[in-house]
mmCIF file of N, CA and C in Angstrom:
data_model
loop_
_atom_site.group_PDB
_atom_site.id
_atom_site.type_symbol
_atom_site.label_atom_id
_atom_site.label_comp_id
_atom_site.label_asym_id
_atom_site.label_seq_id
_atom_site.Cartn_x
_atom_site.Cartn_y
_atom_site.Cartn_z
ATOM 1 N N UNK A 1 -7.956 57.523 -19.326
ATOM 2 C CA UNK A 1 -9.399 57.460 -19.291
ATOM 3 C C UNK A 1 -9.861 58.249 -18.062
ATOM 4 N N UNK A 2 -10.554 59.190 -17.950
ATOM 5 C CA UNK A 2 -11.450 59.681 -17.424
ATOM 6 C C UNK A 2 -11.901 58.704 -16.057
ATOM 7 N N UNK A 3 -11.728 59.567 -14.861
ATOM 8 C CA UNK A 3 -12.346 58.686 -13.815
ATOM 9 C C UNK A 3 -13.802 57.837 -13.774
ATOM 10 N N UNK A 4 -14.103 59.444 -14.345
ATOM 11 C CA UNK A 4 -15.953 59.044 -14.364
ATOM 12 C C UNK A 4 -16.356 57.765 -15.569
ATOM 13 N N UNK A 5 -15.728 57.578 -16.589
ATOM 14 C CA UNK A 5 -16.019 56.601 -17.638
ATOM 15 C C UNK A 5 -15.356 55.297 -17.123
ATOM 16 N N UNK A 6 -14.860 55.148 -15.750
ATOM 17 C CA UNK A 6 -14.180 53.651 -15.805
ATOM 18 C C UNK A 6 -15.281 53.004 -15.129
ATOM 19 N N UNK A 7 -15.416 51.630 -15.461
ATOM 20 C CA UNK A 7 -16.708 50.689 -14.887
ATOM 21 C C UNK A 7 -16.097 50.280 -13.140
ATOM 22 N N UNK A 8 -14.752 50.529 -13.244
ATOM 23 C CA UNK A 8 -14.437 50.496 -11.435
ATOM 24 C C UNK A 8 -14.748 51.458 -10.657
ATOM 25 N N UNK A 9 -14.751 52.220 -11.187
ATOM 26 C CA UNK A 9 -15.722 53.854 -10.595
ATOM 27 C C UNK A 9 -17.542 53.846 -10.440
ATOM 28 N N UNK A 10 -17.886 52.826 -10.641
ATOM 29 C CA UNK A 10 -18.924 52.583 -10.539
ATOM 30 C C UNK A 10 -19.953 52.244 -8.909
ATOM 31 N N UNK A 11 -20.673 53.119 -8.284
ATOM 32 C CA UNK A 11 -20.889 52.775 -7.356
ATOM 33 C C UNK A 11 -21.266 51.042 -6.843
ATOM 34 N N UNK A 12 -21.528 50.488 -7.958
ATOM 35 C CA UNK A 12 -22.131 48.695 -7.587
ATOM 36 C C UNK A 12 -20.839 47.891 -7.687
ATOM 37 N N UNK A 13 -19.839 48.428 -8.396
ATOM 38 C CA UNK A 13 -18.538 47.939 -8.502
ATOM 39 C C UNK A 13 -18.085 48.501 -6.697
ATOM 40 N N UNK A 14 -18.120 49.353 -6.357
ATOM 41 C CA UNK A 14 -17.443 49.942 -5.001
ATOM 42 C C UNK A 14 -17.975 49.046 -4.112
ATOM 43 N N UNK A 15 -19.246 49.362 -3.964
ATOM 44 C CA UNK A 15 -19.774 48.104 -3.225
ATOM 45 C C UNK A 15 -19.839 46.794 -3.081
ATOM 46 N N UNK A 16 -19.399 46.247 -3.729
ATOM 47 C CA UNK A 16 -19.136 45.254 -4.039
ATOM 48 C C UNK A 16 -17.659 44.571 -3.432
ATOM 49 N N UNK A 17 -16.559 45.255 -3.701
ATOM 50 C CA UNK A 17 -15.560 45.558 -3.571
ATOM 51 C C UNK A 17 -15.531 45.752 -1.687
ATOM 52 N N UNK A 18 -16.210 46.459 -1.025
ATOM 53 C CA UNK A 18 -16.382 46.966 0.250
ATOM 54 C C UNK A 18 -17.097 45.615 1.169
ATOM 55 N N UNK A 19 -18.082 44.966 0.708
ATOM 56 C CA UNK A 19 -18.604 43.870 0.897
ATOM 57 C C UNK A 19 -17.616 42.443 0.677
ATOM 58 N N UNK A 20 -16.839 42.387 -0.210
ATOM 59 C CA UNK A 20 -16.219 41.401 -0.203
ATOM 60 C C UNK A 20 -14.632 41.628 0.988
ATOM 61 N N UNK A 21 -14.471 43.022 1.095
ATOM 62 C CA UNK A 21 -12.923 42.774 2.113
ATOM 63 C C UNK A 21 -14.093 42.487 3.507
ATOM 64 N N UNK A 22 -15.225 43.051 3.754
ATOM 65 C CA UNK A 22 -15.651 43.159 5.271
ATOM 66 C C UNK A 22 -15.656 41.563 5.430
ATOM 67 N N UNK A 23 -16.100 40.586 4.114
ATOM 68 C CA UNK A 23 -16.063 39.075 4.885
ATOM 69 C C UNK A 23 -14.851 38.557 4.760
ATOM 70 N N UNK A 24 -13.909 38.814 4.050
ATOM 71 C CA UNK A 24 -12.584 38.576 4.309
ATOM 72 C C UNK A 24 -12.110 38.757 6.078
ATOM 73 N N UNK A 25 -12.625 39.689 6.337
ATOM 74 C CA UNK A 25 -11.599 40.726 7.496
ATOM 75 C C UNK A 25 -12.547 39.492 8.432
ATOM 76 N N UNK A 26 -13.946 39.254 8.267
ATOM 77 C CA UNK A 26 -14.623 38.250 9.686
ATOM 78 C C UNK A 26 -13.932 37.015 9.439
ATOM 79 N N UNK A 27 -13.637 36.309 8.386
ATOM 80 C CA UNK A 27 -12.911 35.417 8.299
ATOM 81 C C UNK A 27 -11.458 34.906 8.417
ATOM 82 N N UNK A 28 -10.875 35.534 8.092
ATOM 83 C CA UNK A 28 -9.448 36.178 8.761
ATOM 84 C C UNK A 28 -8.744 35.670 7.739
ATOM 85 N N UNK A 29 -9.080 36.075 6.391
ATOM 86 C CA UNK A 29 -8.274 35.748 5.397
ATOM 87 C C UNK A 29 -8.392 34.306 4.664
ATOM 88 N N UNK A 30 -9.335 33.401 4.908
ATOM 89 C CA UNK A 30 -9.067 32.339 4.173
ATOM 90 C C UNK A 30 -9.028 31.400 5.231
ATOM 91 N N UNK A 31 -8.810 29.664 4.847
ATOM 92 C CA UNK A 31 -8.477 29.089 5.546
ATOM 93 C C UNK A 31 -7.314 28.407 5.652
ATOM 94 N N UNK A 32 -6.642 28.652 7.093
ATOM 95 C CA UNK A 32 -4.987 28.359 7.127
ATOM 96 C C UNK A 32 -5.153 26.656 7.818
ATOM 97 N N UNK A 33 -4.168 25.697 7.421
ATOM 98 C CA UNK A 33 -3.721 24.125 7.765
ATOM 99 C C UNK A 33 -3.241 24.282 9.356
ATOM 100 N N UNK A 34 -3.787 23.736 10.391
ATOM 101 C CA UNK A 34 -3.128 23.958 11.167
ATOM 102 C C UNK A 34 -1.623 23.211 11.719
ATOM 103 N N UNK A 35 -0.765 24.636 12.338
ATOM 104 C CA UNK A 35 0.684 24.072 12.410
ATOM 105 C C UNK A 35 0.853 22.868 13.347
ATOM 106 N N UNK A 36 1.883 22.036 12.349
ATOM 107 C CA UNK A 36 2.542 20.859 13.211
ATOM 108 C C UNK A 36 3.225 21.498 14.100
ATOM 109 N N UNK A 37 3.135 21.118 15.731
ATOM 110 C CA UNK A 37 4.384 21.358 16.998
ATOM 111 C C UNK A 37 5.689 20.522 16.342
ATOM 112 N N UNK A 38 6.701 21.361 16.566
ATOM 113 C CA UNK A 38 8.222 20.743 16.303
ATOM 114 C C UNK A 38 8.234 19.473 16.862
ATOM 115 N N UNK A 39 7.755 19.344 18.410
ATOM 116 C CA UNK A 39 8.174 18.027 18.814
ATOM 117 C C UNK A 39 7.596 17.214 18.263
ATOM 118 N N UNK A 40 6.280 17.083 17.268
ATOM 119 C CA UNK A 40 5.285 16.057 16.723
ATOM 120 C C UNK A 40 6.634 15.613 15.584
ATOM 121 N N UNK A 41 6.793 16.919 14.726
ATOM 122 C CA UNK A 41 7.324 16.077 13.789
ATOM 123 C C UNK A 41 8.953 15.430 14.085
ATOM 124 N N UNK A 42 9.218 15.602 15.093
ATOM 125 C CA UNK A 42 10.620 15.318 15.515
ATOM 126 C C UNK A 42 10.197 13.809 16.122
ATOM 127 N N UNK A 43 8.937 13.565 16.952
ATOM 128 C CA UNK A 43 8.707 12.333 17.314
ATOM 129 C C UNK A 43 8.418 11.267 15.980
ATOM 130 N N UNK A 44 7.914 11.781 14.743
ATOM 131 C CA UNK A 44 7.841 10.959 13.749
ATOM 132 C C UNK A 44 8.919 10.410 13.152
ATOM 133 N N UNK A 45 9.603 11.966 13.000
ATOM 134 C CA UNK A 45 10.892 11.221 12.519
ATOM 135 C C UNK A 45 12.102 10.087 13.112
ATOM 136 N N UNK A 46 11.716 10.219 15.056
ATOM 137 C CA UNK A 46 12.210 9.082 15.624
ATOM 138 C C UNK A 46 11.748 7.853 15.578
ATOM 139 N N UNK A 47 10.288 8.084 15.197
ATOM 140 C CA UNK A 47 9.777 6.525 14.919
ATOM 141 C C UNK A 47 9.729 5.847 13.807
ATOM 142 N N UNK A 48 10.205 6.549 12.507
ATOM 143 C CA UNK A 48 10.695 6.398 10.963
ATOM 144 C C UNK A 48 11.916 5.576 11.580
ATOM 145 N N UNK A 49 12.640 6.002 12.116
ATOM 146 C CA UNK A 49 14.257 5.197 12.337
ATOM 147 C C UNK A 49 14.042 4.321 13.707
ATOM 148 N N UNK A 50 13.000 4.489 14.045
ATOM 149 C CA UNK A 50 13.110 3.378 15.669
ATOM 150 C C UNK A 50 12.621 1.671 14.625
ATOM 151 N N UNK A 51 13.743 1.041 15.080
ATOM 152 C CA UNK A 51 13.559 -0.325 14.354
ATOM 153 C C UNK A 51 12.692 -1.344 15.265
ATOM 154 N N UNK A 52 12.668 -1.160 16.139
ATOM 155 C CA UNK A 52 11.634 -2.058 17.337
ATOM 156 C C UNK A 52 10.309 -1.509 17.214
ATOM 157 N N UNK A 53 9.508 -0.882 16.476
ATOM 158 C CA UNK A 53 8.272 -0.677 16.294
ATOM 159 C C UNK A 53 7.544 -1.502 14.979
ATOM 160 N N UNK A 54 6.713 -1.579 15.362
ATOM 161 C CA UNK A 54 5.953 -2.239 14.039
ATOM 162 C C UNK A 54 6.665 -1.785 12.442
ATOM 163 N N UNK A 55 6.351 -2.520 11.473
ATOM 164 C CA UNK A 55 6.592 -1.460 10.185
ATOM 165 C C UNK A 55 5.204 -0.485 9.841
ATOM 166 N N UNK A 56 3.990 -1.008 10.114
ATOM 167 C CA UNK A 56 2.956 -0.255 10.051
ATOM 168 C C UNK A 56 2.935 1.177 10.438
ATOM 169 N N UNK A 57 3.214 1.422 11.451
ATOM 170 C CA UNK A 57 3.527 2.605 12.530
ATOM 171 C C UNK A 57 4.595 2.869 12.110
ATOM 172 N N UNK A 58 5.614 2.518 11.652
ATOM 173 C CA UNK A 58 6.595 3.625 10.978
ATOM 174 C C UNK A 58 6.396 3.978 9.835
ATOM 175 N N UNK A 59 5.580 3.460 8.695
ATOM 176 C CA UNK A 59 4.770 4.059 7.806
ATOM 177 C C UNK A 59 4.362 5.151 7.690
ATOM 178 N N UNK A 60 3.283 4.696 8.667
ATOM 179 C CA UNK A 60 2.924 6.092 9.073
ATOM 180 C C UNK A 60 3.212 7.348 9.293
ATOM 181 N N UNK A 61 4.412 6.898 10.258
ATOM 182 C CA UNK A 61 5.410 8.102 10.455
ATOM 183 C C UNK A 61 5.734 8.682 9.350
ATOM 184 N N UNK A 62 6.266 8.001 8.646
ATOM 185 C CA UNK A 62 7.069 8.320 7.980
ATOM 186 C C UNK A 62 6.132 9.334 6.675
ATOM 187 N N UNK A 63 4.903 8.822 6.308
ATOM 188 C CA UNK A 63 4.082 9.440 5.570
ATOM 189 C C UNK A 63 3.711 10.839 6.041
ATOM 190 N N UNK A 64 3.677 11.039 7.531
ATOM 191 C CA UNK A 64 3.455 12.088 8.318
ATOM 192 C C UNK A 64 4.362 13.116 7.820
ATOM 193 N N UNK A 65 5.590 12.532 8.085
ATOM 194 C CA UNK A 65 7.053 13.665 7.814
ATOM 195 C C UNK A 65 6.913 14.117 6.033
ATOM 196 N N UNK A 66 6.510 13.209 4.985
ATOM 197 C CA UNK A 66 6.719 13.176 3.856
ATOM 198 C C UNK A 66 5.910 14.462 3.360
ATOM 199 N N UNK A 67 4.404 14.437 4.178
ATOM 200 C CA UNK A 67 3.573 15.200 3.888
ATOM 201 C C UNK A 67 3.770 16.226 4.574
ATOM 202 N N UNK A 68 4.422 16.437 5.305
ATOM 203 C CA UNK A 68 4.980 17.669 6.038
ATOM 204 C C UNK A 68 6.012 18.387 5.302
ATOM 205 N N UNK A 69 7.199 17.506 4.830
ATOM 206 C CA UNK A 69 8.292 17.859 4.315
ATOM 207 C C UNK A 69 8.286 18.799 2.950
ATOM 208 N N UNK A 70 6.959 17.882 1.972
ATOM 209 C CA UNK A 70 6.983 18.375 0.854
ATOM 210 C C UNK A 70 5.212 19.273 0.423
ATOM 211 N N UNK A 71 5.102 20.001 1.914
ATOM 212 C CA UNK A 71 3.750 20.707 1.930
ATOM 213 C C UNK A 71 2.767 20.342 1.319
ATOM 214 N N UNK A 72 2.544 18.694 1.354
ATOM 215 C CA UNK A 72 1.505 18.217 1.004
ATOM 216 C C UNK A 72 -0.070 18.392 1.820
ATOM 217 N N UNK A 73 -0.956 18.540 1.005
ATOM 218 C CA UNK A 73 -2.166 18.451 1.713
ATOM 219 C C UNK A 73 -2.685 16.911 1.712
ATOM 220 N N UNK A 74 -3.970 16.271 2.552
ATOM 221 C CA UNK A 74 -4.506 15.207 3.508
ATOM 222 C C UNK A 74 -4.451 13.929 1.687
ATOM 223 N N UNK A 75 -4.779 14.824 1.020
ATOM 224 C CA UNK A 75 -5.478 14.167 -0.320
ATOM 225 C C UNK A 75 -4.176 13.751 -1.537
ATOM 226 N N UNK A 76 -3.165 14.670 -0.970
ATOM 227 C CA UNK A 76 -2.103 14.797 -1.801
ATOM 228 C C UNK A 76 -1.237 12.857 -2.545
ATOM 229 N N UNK A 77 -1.460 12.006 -0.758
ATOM 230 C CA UNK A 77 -1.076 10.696 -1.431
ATOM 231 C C UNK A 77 -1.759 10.079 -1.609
ATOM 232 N N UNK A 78 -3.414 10.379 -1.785
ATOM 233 C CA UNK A 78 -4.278 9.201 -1.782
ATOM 234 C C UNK A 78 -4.006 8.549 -3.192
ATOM 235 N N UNK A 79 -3.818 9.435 -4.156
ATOM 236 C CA UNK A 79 -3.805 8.624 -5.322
ATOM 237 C C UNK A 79 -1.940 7.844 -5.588
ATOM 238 N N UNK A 80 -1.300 7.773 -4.772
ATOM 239 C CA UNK A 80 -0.216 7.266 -4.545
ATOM 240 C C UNK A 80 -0.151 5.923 -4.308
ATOM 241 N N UNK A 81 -0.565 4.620 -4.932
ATOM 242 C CA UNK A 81 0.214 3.563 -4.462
ATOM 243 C C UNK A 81 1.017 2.929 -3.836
ATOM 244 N N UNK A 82 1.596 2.543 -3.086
ATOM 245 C CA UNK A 82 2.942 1.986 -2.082
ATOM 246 C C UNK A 82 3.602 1.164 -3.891
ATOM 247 N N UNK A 83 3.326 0.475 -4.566
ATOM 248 C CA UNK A 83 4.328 0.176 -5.406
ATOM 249 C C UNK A 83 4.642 1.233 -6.571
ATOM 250 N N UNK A 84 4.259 2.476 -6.604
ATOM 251 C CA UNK A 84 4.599 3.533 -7.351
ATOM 252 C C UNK A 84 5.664 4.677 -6.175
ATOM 253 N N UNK A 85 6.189 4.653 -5.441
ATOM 254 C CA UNK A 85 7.291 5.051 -4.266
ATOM 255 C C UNK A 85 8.288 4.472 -4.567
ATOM 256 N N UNK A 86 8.995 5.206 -4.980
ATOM 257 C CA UNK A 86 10.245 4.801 -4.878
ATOM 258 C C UNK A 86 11.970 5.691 -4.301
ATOM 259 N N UNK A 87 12.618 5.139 -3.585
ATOM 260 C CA UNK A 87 12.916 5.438 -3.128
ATOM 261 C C UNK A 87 14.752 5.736 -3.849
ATOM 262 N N UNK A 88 15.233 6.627 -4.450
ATOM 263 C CA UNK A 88 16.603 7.014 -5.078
ATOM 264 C C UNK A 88 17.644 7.469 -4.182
ATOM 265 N N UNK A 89 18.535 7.255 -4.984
ATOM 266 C CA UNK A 89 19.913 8.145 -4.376
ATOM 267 C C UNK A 89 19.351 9.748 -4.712
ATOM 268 N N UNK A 90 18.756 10.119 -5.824
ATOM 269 C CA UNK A 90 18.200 11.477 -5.876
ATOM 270 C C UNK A 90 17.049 12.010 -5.163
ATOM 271 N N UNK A 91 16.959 10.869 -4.624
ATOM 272 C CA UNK A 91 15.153 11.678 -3.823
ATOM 273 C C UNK A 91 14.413 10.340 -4.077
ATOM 274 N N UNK A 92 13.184 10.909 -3.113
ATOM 275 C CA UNK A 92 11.566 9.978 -3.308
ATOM 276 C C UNK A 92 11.048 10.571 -4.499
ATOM 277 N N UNK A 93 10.312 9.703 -5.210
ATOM 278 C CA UNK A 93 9.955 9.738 -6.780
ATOM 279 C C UNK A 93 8.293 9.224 -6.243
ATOM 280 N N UNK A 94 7.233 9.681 -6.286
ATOM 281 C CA UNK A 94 5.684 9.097 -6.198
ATOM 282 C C UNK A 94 4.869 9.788 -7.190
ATOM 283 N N UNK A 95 4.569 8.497 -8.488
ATOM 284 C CA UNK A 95 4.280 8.761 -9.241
ATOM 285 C C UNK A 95 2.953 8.127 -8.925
ATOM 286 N N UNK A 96 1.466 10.089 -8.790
ATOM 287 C CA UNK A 96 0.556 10.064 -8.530
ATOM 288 C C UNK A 96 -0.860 9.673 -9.755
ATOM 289 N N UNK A 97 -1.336 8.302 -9.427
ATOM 290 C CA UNK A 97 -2.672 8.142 -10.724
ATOM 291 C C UNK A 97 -3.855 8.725 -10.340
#
């Protein structure tokens, strides 16, 4: 096809196109999760196995690492139950309603 007959050759198509990378480029691509420090998640995972802490607080922890581990986002366990977790010789199983 002919340059001139393609609808991407179109000056409102170009512009368009030119306008959408310039707010990309002020935005810097999207929005990125910000990174966990190694020592955060290394302190969770000591308080998952520290047995002298509450069980509450190792919960926690432990939900911390889970959602870390398996690149979950904030929303990812809300629909997760504590009696739908379960815990296998093959893995954690959380079957989300």
């Amino acid at each position: 096809m002919p340059t001139d007959d393609r609808v991407s050759a179109g000056g409102a198509i170009q512009n368009l196109v030119d306008e959408l990378e310039l707010t990309l480029e002020k935005e810097g691509g999207g929005r990125r999760a910000p990174r966990v420090p190694l020592q955060l998640l290394a302190s969770w995972e000591m308080a998952v196995m520290d047995t002298l802490l509450p069980k509450f607080l190792r919960v926690v922890a432990w939900t911390r690492c889970v959602k870390f581990w398996g690149t979950l986002r904030f929303s990812d366990l809300l629909g997760a139950p504590p009696a739908e977790v379960d815990l296998t010789g093959r893995g954690l199983h959380i079957t989300i309603k």
